Short mmCIF file of C-alpha atoms in Angstrom, two decimals:
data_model
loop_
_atom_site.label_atom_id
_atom_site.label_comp_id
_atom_site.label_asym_id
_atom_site.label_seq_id
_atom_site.Cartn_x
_atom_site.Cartn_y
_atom_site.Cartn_z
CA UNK A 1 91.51 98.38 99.44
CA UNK A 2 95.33 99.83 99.15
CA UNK A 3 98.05 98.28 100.45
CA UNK A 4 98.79 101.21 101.68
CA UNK A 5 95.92 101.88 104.18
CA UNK A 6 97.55 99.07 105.92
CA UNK A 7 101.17 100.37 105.87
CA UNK A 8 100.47 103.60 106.67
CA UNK A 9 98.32 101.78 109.99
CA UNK A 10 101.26 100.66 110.97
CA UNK A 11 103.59 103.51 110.61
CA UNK A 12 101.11 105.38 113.15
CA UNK A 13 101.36 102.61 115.27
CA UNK A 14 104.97 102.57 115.23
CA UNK A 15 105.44 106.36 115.60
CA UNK A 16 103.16 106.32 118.63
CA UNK A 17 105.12 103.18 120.27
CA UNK A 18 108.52 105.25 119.79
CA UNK A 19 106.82 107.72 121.52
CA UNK A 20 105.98 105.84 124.38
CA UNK A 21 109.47 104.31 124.46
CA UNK A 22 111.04 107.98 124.73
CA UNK A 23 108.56 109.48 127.29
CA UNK A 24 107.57 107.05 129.34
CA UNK A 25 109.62 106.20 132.64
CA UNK A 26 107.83 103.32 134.06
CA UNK A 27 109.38 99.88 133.06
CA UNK A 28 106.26 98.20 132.77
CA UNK A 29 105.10 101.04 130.13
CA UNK A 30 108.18 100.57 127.84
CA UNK A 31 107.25 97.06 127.06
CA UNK A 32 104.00 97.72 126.92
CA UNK A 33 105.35 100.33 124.10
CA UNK A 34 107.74 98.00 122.65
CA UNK A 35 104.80 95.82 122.30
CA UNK A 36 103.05 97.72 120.48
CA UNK A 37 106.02 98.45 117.65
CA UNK A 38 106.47 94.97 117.37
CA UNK A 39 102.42 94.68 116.66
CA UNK A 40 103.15 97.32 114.06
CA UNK A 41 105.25 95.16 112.08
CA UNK A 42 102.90 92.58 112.22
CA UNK A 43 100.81 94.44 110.39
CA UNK A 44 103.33 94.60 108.04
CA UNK A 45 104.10 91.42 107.68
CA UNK A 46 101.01 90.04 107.36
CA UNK A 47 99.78 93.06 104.53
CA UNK A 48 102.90 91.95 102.54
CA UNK A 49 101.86 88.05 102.86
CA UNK A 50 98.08 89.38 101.41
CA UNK A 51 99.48 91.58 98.59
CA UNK A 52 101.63 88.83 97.37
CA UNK A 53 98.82 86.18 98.00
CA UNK A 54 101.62 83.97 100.39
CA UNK A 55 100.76 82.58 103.54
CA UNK A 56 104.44 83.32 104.33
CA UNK A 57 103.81 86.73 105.69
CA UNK A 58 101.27 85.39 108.44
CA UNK A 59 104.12 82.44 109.17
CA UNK A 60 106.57 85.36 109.68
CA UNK A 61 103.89 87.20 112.35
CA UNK A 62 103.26 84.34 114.04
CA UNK A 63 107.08 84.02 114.55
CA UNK A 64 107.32 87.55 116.04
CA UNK A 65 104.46 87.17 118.32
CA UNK A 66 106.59 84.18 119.65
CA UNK A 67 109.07 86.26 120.50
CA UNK A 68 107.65 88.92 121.42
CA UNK A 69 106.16 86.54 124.53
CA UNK A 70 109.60 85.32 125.30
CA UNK A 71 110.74 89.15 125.02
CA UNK A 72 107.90 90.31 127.53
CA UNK A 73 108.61 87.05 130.01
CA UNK A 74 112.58 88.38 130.43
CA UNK A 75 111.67 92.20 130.23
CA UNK A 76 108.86 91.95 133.22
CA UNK A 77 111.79 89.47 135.19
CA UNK A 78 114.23 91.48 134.46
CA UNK A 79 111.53 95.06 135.99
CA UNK A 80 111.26 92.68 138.95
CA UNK A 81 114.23 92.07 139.81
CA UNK A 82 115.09 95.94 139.49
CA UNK A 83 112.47 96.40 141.64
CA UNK A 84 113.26 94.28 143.95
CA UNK A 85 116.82 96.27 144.37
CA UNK A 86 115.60 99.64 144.43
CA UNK A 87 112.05 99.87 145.46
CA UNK A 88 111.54 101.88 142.20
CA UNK A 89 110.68 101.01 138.66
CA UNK A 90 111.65 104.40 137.61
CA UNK A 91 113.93 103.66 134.42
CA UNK A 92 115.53 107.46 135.16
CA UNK A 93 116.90 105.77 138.28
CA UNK A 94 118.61 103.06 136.88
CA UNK A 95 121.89 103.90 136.66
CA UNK A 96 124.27 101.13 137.28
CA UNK A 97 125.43 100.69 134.44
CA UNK A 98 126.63 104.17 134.60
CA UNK A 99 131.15 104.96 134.68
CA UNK B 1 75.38 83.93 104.55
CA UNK B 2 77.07 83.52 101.36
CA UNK B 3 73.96 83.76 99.41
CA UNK B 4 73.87 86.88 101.18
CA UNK B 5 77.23 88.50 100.62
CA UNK B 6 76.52 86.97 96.93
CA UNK B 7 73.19 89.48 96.61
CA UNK B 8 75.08 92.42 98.28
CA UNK B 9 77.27 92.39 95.21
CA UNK B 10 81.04 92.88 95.43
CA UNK B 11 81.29 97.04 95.20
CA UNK B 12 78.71 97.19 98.09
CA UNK B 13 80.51 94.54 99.95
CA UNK B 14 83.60 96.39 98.90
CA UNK B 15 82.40 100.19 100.15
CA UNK B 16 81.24 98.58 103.55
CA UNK B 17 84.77 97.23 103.96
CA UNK B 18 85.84 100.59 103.61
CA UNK B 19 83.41 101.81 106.21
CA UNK B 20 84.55 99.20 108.54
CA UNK B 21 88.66 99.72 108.26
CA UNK B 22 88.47 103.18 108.53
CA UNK B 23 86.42 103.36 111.99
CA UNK B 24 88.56 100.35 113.75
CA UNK B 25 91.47 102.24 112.52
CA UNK B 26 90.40 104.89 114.16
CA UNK B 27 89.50 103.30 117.58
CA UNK B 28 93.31 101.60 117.00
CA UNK B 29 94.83 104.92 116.67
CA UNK B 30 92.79 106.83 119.67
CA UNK B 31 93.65 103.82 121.77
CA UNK B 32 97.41 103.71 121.22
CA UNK B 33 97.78 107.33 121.98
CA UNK B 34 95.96 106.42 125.25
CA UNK B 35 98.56 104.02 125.88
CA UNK B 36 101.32 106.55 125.74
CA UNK B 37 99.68 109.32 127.48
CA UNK B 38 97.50 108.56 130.53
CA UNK B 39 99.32 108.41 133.61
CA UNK B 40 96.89 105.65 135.19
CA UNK B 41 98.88 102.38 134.21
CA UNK B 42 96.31 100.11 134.44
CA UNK B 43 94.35 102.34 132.48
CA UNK B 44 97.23 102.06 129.92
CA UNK B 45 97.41 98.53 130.13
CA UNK B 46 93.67 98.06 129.46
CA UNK B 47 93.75 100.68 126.36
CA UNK B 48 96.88 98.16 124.97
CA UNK B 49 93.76 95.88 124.72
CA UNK B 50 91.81 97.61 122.68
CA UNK B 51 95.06 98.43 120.40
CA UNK B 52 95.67 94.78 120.03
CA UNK B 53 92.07 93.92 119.13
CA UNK B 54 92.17 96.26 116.44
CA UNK B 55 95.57 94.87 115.14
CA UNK B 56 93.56 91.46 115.37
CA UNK B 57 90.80 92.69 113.21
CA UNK B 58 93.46 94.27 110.76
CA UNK B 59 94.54 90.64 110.05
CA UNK B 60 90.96 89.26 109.63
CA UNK B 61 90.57 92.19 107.07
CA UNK B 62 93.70 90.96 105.18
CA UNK B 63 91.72 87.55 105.18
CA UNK B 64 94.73 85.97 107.89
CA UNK B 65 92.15 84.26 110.23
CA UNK B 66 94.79 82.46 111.67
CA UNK B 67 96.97 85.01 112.62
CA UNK B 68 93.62 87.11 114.16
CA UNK B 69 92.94 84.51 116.48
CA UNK B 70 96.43 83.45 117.77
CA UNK B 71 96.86 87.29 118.35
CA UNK B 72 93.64 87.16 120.41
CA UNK B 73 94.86 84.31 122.89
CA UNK B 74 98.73 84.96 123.09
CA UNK B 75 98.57 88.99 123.31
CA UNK B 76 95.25 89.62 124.80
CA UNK B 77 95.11 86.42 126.71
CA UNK B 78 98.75 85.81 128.08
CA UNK B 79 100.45 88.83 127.49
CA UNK B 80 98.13 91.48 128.82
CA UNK B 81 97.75 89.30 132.09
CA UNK B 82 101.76 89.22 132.45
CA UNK B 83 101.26 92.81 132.21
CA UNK B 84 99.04 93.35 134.81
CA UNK B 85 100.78 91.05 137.62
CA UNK B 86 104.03 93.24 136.57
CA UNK B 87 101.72 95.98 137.33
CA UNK B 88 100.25 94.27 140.74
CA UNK B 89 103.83 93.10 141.61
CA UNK B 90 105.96 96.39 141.43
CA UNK B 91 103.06 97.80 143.69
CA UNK B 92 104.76 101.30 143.77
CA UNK B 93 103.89 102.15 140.12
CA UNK B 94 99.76 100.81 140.82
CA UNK B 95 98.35 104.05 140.00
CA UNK B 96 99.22 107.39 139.41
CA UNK B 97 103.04 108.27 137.53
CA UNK B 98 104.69 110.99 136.96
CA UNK B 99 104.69 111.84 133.86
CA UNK B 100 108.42 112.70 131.93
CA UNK B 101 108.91 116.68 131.77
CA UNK B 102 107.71 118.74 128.94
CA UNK B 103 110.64 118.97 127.72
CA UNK B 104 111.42 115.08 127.26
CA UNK B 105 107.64 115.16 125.75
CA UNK B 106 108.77 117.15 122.98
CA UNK B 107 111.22 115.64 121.90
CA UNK B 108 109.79 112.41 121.98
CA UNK B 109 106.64 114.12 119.88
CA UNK B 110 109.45 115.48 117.43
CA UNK B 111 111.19 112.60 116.64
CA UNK B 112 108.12 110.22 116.49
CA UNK B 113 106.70 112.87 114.11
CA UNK B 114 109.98 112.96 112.03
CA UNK B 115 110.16 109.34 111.67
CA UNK B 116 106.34 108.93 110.84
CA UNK B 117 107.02 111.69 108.06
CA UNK B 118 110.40 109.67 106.78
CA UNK B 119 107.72 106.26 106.61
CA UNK B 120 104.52 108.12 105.22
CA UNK B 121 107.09 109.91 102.56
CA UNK B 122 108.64 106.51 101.59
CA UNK B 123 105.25 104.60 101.89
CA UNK B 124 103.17 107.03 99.75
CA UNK B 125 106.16 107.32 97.20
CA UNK B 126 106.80 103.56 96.50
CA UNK B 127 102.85 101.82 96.72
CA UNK B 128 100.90 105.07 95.66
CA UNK B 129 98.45 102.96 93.67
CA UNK B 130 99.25 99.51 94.79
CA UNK B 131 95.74 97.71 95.77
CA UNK B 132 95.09 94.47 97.50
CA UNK B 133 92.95 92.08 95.48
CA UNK B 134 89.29 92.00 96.34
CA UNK B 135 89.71 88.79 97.83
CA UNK B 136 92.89 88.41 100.09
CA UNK B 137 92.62 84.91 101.11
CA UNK B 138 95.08 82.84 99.51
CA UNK B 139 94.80 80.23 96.85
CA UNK B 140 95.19 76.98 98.14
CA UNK B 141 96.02 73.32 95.97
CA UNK B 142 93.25 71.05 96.29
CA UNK B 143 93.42 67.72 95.56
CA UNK B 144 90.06 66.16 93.87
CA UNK B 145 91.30 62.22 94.13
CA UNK B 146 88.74 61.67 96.76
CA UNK B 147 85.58 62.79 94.30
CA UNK B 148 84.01 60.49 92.46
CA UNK B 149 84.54 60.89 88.57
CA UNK B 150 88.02 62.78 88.72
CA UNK B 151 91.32 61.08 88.10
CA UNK B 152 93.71 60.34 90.65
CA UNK B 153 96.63 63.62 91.96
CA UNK B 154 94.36 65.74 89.95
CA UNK B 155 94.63 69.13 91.72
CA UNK B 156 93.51 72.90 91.25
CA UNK B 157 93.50 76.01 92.91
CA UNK B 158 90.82 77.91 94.95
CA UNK B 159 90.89 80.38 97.47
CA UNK B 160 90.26 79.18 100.95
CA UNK B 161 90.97 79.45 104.27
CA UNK B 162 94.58 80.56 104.85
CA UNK B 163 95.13 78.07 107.93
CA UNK B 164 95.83 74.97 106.07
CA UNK B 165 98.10 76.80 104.03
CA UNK B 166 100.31 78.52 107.28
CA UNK B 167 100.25 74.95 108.53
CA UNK B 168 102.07 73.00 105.31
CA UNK B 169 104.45 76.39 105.13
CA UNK B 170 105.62 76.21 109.03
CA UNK B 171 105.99 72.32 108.86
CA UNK B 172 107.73 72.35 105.49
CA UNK B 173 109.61 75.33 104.29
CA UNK B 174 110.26 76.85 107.91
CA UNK B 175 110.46 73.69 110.23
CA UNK B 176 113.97 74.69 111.36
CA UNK B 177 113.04 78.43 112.34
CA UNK B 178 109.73 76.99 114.47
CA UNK B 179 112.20 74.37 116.27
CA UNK B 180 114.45 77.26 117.01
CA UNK B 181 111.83 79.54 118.31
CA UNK B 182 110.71 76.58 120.67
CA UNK B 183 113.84 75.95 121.82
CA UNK B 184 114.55 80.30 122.25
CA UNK B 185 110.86 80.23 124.25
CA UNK B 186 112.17 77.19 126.42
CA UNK B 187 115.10 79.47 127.33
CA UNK B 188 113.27 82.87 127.71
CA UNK B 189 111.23 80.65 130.14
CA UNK B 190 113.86 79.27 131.98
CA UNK B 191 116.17 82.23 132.03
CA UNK B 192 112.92 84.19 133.61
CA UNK B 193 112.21 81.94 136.60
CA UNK B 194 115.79 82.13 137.39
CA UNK B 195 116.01 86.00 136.82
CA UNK B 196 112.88 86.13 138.93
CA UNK B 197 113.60 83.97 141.81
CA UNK B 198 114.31 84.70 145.42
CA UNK B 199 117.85 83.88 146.52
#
């Protein structure tokens, strides 16, 4: 198998989850988008870790899926609290931060 | 079962592998445009499964068991749940939304296209004709002082399963990025209940 069946996997992935990021203006879908870029990387990592016969790559992946839970624990707190405030999850809405 | 794939031969075993990659990379791919496009959330939510079961069987292709399975239990065990109580919890967005305007859709197509074009460019230019070994499961050191016959520390390689060898690489060589990720998930915890919680 190439490498690059496995790189080029993930660069669809990716693409797609940018996509989502951009379109979408629930809050829940962004992370659910962001998720899926971060699972893209993965890939990545792990494909590396194969092609160079280290089990570092897979250490590396199991280090962003630990983050990625933390990330996804503050982002849905964070969509709650919002909300909470304005009855809306619509990210076009949220505009506080706005001069 | 090893007799088995032995018999198959290793081109068979090979082309089936093939066979195999390209259909779940398929199902991957139809499933994460799902994700982004159908206005049903929970719908999206429960195509983000099937996207993160196919990046699970990605790994077990590049022979990372261990990575397969704890993508299984924290992604499609813990993470799609949080999902859905976000889902049940913001109650407005249960259901039908709104999609962005065509205009916003565009754009968003355009520039996802433009940077898969800058990746596949990059990608097919630097590992045209780059393949994975045959067998992607890494070689381990295995000490023989236990057998019978052998001298004592003797030691050789062999390819095995790839979980003893993640567990001497996070407890040796990374031991101070795995304490700091426990303490950052500690936190993240911490800082969510409080984020959460009713005044």
């Amino acid at each position: 198998m190439w490498l690059n069946q496995f790189l080029l996997l993930a660069a669809v992935l990716f693409a797609i989850g940018v996509y989502g990021v951009i379109t979408r203006r629930n809050g829940v879908m962004v992370l659910m988008s962001i998720e899926m870029i971060l699972n893209a990387v993965n890939i990545n990592l792990v494909a590396f870790g194969a092609f160079n016969g280290t089990p570092v790559g897979s250490v590396f992946a199991l280090f962003v899926i630990a983050v990625a839970a933390a990330e996804v624990g503050i982002g849905l707190a964070i969509v709650l609290l919002i909300y909470r405030n304005k009855r809306s999850i619509d990210f076009d809405e949220v505009d506080l931060l706005k001069g | 079962m090893t007799q088995l794939f032995a018999q198959a031969g290793s081109g068979d075993l090979m082309v089936a592998q093939n066979i195999f990659w390209w259909i779940f990379a398929a199902i991957t791919v139809i499933a994460a445009i799902r994700v982004v496009t159908t206005e049903n959330i929970v719908h999206s939510a429960l195509n983000l499964v099937i996207v993160l079961a196919g990046v699970a069987v990605q790994f077990i292709f590049l022979g990372s068991e261990f990575a397969a399975v704890t993508q299984v239990l924290v992604y499609i065990g813990a993470i799609v749940v949080l999902f859905l109580f976000g889902i049940m919890l913001t109650r407005g967005s249960l259901g039908e939304e709104t999609l962005a305007q065509s205009e916003r859709r565009g754009m968003g197509a355009l520039v996802a296209l433009m940077l898969f074009g800058v990746m596949a460019v990059s990608l097919i230019d630097g590992f045209e004709d780059v393949t994975l070994g045959e067998d992607t499961r890494n070689l381990i050191e295995v000490e023989t002082w236990e057998r019978e016959g052998t001298d004592a520390g003797d030691a050789f390689l062999t390819r095995g399963s790839d979980t003893a060898a993640i567990g001497d690489t996070i407890f040796e060589q990374y031991i101070v990025p795995f304490e700091a990720i426990s303490v950052l998930l500690l936190a993240a915890l911490i800082g969510a209940i409080v984020i959460a919680r009713k005044e």
